[in-house]
Coordinates of C-alpha atoms in Angstrom, one line a residue:
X1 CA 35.3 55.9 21.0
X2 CA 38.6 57.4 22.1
X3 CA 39.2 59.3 25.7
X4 CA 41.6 60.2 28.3
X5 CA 45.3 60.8 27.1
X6 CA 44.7 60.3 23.1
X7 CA 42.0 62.3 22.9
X8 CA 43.4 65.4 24.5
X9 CA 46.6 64.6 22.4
X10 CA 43.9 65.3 19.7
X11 CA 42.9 68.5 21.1
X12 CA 45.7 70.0 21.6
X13 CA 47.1 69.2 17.8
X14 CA 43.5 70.4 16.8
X15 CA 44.4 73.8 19.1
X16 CA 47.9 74.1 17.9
X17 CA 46.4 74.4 13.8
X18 CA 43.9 76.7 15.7
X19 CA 46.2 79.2 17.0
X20 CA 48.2 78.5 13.4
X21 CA 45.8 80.5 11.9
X22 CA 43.4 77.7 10.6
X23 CA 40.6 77.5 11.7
X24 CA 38.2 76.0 9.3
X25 CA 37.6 72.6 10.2
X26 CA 37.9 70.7 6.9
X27 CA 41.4 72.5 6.2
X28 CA 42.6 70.8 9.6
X29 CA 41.6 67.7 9.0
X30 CA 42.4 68.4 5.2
X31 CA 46.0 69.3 6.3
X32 CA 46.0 66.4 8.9
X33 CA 45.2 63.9 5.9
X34 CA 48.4 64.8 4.5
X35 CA 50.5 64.2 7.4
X36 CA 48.9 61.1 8.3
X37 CA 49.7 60.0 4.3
X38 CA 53.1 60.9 4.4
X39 CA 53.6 59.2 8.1
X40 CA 51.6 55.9 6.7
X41 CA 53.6 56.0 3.4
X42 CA 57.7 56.2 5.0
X43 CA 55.8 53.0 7.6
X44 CA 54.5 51.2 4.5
X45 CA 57.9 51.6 2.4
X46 CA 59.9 50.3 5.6
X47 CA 57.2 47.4 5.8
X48 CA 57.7 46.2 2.5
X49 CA 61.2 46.4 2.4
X50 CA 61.6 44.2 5.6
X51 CA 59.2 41.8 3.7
X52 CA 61.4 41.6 0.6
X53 CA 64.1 40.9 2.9
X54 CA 62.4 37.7 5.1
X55 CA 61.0 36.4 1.7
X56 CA 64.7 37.3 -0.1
X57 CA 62.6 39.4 -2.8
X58 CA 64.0 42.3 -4.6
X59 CA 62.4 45.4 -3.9
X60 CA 63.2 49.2 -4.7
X61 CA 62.3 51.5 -2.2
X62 CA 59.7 54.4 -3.9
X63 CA 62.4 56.7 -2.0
X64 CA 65.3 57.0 -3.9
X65 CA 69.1 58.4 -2.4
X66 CA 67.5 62.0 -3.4
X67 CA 64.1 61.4 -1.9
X68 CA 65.4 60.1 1.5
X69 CA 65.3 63.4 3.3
X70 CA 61.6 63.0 2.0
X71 CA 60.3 60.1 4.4
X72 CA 59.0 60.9 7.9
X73 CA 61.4 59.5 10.1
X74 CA 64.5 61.6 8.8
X75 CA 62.3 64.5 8.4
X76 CA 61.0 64.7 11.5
X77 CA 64.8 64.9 13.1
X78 CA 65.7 67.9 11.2
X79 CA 65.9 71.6 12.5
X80 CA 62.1 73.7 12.2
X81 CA 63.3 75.5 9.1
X82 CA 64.9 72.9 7.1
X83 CA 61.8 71.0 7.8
X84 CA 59.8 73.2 6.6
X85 CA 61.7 73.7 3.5
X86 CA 61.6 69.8 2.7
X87 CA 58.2 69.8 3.5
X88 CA 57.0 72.2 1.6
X89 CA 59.0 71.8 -1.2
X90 CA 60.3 68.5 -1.6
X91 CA 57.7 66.4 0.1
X92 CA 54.3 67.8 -1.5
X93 CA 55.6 67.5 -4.8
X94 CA 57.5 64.4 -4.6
X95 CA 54.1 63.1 -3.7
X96 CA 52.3 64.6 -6.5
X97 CA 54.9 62.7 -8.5
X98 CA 53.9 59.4 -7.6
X99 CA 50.4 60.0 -8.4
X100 CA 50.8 58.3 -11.7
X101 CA 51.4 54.8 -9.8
X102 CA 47.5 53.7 -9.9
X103 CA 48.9 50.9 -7.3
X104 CA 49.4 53.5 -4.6
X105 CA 45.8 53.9 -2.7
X106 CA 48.1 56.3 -0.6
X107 CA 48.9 59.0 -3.3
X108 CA 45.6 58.6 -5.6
X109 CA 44.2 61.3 -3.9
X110 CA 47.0 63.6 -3.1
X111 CA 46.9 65.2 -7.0
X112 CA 46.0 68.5 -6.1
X113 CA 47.3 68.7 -2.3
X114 CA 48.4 72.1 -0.9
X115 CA 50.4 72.9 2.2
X116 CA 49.2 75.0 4.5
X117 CA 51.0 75.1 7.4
X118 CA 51.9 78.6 8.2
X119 CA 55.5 78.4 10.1
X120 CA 58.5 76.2 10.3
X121 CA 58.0 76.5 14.2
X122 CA 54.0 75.0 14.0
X123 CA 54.8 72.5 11.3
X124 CA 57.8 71.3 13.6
X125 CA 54.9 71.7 17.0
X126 CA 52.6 69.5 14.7
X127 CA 54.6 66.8 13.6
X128 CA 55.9 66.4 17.1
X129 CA 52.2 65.8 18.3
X130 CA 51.8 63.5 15.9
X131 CA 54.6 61.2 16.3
X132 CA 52.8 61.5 20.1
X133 CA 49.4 60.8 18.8
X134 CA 51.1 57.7 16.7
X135 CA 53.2 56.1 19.7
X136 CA 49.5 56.2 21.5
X137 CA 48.2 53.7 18.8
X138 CA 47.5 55.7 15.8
X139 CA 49.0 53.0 14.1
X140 CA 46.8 50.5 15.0
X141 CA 43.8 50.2 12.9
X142 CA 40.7 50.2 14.9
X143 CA 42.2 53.3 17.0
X144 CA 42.8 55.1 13.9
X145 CA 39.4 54.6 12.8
X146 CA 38.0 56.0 16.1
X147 CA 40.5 58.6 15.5
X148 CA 39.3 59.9 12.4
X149 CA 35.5 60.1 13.4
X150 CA 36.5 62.0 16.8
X151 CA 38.0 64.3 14.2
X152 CA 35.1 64.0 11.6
X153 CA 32.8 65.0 14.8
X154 CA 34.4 68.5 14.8
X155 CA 32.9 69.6 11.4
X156 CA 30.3 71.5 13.3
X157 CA 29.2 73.8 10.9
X158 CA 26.8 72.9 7.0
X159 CA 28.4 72.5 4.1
X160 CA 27.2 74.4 0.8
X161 CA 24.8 73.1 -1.4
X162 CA 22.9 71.2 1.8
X163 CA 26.0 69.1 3.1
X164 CA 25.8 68.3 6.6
X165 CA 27.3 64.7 8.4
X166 CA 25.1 62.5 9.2
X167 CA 25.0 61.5 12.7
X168 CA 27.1 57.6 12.9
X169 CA 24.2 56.4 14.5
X170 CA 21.8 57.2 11.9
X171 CA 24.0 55.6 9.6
X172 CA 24.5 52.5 11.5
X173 CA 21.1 51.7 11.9
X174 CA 20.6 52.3 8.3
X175 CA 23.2 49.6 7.5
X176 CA 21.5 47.3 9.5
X177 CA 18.1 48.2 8.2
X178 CA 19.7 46.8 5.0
X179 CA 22.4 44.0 7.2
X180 CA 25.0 43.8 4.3
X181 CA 27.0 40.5 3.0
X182 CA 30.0 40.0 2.3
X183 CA 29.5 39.9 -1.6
X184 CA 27.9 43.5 -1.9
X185 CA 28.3 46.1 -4.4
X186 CA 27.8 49.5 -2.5
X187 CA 27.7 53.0 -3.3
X188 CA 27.0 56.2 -2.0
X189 CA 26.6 58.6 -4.6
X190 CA 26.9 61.7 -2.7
X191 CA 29.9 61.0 -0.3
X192 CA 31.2 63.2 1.8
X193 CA 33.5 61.6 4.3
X194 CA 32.2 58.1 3.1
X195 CA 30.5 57.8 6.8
X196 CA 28.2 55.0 5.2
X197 CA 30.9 53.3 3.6
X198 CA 32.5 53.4 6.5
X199 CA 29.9 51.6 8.7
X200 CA 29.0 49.0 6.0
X201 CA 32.8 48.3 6.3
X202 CA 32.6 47.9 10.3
X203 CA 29.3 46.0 10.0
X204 CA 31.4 43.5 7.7
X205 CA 33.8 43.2 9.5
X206 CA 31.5 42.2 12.9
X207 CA 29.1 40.1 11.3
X208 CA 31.3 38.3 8.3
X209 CA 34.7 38.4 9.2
X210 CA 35.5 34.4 8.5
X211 CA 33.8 34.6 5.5
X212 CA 35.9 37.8 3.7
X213 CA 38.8 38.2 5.6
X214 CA 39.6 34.1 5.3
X215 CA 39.0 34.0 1.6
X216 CA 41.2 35.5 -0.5
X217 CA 38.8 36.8 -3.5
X218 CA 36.3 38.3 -0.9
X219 CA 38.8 40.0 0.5
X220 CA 40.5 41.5 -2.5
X221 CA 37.2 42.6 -3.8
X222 CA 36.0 44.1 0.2
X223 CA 39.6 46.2 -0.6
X224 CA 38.7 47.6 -3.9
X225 CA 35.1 46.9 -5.4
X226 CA 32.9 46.4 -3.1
X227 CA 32.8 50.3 -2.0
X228 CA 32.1 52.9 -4.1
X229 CA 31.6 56.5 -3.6
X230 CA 31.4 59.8 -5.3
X231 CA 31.7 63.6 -4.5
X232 CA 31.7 66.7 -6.1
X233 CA 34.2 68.3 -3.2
X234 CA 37.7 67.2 -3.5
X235 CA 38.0 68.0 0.1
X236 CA 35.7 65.6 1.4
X237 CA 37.2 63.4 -1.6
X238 CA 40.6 63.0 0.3
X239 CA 38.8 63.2 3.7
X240 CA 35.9 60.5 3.0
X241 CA 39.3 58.4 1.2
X242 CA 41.5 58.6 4.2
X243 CA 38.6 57.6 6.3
X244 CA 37.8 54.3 4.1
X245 CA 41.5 53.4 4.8
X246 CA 42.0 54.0 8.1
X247 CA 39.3 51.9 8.7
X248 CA 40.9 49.1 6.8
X249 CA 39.7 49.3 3.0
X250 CA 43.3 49.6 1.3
X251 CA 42.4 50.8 -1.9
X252 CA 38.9 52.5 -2.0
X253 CA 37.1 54.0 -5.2
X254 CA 36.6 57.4 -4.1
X255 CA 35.7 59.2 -7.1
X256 CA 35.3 62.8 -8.6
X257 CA 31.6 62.7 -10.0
X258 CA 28.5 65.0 -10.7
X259 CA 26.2 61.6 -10.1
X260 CA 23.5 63.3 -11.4
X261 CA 25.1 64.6 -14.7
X262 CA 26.3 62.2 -17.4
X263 CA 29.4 62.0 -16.1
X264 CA 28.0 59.3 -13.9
X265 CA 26.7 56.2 -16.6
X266 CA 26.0 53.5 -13.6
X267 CA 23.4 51.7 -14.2
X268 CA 22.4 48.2 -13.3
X269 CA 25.7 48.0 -11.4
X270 CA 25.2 48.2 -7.1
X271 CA 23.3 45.5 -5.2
X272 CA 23.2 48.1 -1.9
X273 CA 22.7 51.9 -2.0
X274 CA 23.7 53.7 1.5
X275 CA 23.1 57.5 1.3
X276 CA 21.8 61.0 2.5
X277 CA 22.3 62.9 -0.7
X278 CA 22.1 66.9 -0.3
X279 CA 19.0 69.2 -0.5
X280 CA 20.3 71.8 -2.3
X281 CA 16.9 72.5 -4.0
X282 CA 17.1 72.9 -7.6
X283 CA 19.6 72.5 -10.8
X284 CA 19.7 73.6 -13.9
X285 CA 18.1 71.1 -16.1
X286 CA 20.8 71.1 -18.6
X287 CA 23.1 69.2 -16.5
X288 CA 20.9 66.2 -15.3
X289 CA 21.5 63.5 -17.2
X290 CA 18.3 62.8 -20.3
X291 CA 17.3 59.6 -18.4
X292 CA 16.7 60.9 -14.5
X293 CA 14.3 63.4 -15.9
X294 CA 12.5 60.8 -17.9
X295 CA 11.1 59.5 -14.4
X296 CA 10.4 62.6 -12.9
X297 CA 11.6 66.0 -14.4
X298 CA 12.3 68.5 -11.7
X299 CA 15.0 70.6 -10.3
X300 CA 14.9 69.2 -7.2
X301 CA 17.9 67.1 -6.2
X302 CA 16.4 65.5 -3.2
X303 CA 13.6 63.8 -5.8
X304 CA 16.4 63.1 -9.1
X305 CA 18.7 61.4 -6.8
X306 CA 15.9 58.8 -5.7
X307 CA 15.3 58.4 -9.9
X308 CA 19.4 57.9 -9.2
X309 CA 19.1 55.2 -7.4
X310 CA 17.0 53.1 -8.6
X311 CA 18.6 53.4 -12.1
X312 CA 22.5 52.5 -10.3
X313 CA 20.8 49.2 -8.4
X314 CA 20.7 46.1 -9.9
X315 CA 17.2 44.4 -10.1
X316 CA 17.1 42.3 -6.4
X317 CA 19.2 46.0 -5.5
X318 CA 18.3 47.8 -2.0
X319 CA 18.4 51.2 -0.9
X320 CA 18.3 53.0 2.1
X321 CA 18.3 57.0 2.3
X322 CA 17.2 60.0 4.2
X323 CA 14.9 62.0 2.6
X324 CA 13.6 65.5 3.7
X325 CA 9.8 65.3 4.7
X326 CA 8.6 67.3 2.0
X327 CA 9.3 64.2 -0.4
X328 CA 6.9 62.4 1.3
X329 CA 3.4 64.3 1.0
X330 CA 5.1 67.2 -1.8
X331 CA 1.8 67.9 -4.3
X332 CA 4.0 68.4 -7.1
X333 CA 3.5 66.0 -10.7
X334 CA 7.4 65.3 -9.8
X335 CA 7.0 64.3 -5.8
X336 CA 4.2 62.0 -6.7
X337 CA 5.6 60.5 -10.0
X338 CA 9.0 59.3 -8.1
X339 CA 6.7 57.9 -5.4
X340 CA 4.2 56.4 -7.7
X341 CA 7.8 54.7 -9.1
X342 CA 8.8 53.4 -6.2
X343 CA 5.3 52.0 -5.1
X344 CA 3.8 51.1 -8.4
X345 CA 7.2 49.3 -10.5
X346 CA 9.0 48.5 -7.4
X347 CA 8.9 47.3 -3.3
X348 CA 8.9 50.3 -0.8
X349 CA 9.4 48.3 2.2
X350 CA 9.4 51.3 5.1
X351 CA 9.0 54.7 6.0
X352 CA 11.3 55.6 9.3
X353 CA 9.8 59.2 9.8
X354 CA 12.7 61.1 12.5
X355 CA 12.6 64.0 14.5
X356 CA 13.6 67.8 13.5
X357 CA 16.3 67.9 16.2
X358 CA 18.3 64.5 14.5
X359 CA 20.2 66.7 12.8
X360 CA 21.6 69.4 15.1
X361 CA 23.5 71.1 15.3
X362 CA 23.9 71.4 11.4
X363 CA 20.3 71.6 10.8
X364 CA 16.8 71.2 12.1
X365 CA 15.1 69.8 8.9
X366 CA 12.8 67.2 9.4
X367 CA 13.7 63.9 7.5
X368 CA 12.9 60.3 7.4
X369 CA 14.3 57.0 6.4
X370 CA 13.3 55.4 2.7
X371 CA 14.0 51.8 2.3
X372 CA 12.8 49.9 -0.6
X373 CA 14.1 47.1 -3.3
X374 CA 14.5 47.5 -6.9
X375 CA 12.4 45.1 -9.0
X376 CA 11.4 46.7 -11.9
X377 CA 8.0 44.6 -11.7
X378 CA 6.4 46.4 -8.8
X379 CA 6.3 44.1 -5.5
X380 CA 4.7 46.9 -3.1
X381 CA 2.5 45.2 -0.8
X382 CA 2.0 46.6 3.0
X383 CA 4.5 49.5 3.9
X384 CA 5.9 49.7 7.2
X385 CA 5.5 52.8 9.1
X386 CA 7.7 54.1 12.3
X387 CA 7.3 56.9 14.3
X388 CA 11.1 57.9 15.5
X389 CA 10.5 60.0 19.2
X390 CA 14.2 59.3 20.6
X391 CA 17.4 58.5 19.0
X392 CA 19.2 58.1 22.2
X393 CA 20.1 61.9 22.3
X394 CA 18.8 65.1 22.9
X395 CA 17.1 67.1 20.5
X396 CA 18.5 70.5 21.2
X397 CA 21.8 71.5 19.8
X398 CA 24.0 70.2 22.6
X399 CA 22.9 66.8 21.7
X400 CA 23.9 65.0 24.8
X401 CA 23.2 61.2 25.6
X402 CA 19.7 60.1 27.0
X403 CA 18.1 56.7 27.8
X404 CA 15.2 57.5 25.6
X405 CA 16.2 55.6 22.4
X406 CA 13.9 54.0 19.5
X407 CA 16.9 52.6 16.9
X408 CA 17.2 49.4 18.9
X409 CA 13.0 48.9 18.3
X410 CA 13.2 49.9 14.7
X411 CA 16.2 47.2 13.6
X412 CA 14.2 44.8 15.1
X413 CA 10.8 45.3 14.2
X414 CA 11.6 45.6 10.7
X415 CA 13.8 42.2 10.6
X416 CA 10.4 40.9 12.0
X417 CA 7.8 42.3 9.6
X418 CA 5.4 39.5 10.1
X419 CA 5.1 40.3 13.6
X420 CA 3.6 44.0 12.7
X421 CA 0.8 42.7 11.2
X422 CA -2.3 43.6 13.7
X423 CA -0.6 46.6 14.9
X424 CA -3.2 49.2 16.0
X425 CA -2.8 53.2 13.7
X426 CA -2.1 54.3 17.2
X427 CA 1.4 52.2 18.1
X428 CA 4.4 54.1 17.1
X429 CA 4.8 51.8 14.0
X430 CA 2.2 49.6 12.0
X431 CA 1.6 48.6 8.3
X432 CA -0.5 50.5 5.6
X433 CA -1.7 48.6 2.1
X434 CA -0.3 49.8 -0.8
X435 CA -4.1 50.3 -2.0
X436 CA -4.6 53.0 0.6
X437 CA -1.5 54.6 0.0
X438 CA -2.6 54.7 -3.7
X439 CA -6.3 56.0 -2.7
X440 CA -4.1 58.6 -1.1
X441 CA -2.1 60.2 -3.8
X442 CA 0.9 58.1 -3.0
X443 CA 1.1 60.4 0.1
X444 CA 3.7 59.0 2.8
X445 CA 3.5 61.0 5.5
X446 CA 3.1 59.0 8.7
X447 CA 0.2 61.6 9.9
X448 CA -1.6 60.8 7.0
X449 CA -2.3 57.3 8.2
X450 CA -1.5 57.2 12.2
X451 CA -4.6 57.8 14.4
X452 CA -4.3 59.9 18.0
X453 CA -5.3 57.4 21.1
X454 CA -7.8 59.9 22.9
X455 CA -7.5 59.1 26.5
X456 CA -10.2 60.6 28.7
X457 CA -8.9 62.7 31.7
X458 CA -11.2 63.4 34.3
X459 CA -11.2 66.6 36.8
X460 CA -12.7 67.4 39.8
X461 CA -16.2 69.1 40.2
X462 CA -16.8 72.9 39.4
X463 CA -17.3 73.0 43.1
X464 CA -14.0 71.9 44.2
X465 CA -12.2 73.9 41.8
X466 CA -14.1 77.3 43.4
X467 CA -13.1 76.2 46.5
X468 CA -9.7 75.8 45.6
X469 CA -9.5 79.2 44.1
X470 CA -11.0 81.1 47.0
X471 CA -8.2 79.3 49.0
X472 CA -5.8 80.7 47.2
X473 CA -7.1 84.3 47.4
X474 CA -7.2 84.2 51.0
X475 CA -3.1 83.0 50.8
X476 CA -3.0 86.2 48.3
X477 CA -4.9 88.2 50.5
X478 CA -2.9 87.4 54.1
X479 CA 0.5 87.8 51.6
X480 CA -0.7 91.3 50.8
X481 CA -1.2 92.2 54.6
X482 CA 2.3 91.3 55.8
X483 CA 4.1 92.6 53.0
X484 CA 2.1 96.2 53.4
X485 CA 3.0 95.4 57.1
X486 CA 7.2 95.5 56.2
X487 CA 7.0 98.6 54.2

């Protein structure tokens, strides 16, 4: 988390694109994306050139004599307008041009970039606060991380087509429902600002840091294979990108895909699927790919992406997603042929079942947490059900921080499954056979199975209570008199 000084540096570069004129929130951060690239890309040219010196290596700086005036440091020393000028013209397009060097993490995503920045004077206000926000320790990885998700936290408003963030502690716990290793595959197959990517990367980094970062191979492959995600928005593309690297990944596959179409031929591929794929509620059926309807045709995106999964894992593969309730207990041939896939020809391990208000202020749909393991041979034996009350905030749209908070029970009851068994219908989790799940319609709703503790309340005799209320008539009554007595 960032406060005090850097965060209201933050602000007031935030207020200064406001007053700009720009006030959608993805264009800022959008906009600060390319500023933070072309900062990161003058400091990584200089870094490697001072390398080539202490090792006496030749190197040719991607700035040639003409492309000087292009790196941030002479730049930013310029007058408003000429800055402006090189900006805008010189700068954006010189770093279209490198786009063809498939070495550059840096420019991959910077294709189809466009400057918006309004006025010499605001580009010269802007790239003054962020030198600022840079000599406060943007530079430094784990603050620029923070950074980015204090900026992330400002999309306060739903995307299209059933986009909204995901809160980062929903994600976290998530990733260590699943507690990642250090020889993964993962993907998220619907993106956004790579949020899960992201926290898989973090969790890494905490719990097997000797074991990647001290071994050359694992950490060349936690740098470029090991994450994977894809988006339809190239906004969120170059957003969820910049986010991966600022948190350390140097060169992340971030990809342009419709997962669900055929543009997307994964299969067999992931060991670990991270995601909360949008509920946009139907597609056209010509665009799904042949195979995703073969499990269960529908329209429904929430139900194809599951069929998604499982076909992307590998066979030993897990997943963890957030479903909209209606998957759960939906009557439809589809809703109960992806659950009778899950159940019947592979492990559904839990059902996390989460409050309406998790999601707000983007949304109050009711969701719940799928986790289950590919195995292609069935394996469904108990499922573990939890009943989600508190998530450590409040459930209104201010969202603010409460003691009340269930995700530290949840991580560890279900790394202790064994220790559920027993577990009466009325705790707030417990285990259901598969055979009663099947009796009922594959239906996963917690209600369906959790049973109400009726706890006897006992009042006082009819008598008492007629006392009580002729007591208070009297107070009514001598009210009455000294109010009529005022008037």
């Amino acid at each position: 988390m960032i406060t005090g000084e850097l965060k209201n540096k933050i602000d007031s570069l935030w207020e200064t694109f406001w007053t700009g004129g720009l006030t959608n929130p993805l264009t800022v951060i959008e906009q600060i994306t390319y500023l933070m690239f072309i900062h990161d890309l003058d400091a990584m040219d200089d870094l490697r050139a001072k390398e080539a010196v202490m090792l006496d290596l030749p190197y040719t700086s991607i700035f040639g004599a003409e492309q000087r005036q292009y790196k941030w440091s002479v730049f930013r020393d310029l007058p408003a307008a000429e800055m402006f000028n090189i900006v805008q013209n010189g700068v954006f397009p010189f770093l279209k041009g490198l786009h063809a060097d498939q070495d550059s993490a840096y420019t991959k995503y910077m294709g189809d970039a466009i400057f918006m920045i309004p006025t010499p004077q605001k580009l010269s206000q802007i790239v003054d606060q962020m030198d600022a926000i840079y000599a406060s320790g943007l530079a430094n990885k784990d603050i620029r991380g923070d950074v980015y998700e204090y900026l992330l936290s400002k999309l306060s408003t739903a995307g299209t087509n059933g986009q909204f963030r995901t809160p980062r502690h929903i994600i976290r716990m998530m990733v260590e429902l699943l507690n990642p290793g250090p020889d993964e595959r993962i993907c998220d197959p619907a993106c956004g600002t790579s949020g899960f990517l992201v926290a898989a990367g973090e969790y890494l980094k905490e719990k097997c840091k000797d074991e990647i970062f001290y071994d050359p191979v694992r950490l060349a492959h936690y740098n470029t294979a090991m994450f994977t995600g894809y988006d339809m928005d190239r906004t969120m593309l170059r957003i969820g990108a910049m986010n991966m690297m600022t948190h350390g990944v140097e060169n992340p596959s971030i990809q342009y895909r419709d997962s669900l179409s055929d543009q997307n031929a994964d299969m067999d591929k992931y060991t670990m699927i991270l995601a909360n794929p949008p509920f946009k509620g139907s597609l056209d059926a010509d665009i799904v790919a042949p195979g995703l309807l073969k499990v269960c045709k529908t329209k429904k995106t929430e139900l194809l992406f599951l069929a998604l999964f499982l076909r992307m894992l590998k066979v030993g593969g897990r997943c963890a997603c957030i479903v909209p309730d209606g998957v759960l207990f939906g009557s439809s041939k589809a809703h109960k042929d992806i659950r009778r896939e899950i159940i019947e020809n592979h492990r559904l391990e839990a059902v996390i079942s989460m409050p309406s208000g998790v999601f707000k202020p983007y949304a109050g749909v009711s969701t719940a947490v799928l986790v289950f393991t590919k195995t292609g041979h069935g394996g469904t034996d108990k499922v573990w059900f939890y009943d989600m009350r508190a998530d450590g905030f409040s459930l209104d749209d201010k969202r603010t921080a409460v003691a009340d908070n269930d995700i530290p029970d949840i991580v560890a009851r279900f790394h202790d499954l064994a220790g559920e068994e027993g577990r009466e219908r009325t705790e707030q989790s417990f285990l259901v056979p598969m055979a009663e799940i099947v009796e009922n319609g594959y239906d996963l709703s917690i209600n369906k199975y959790k049973k109400t503790a009726y706890v006897p309340v006992e009042y006082p005799p009819t008598s008492e209570i007629f006392a009580q209320l002729r007591e208070l008539e009297k107070e009514i009554a001598r009210g009455l008199e000294e109010l009529e007595g005022m008037v």
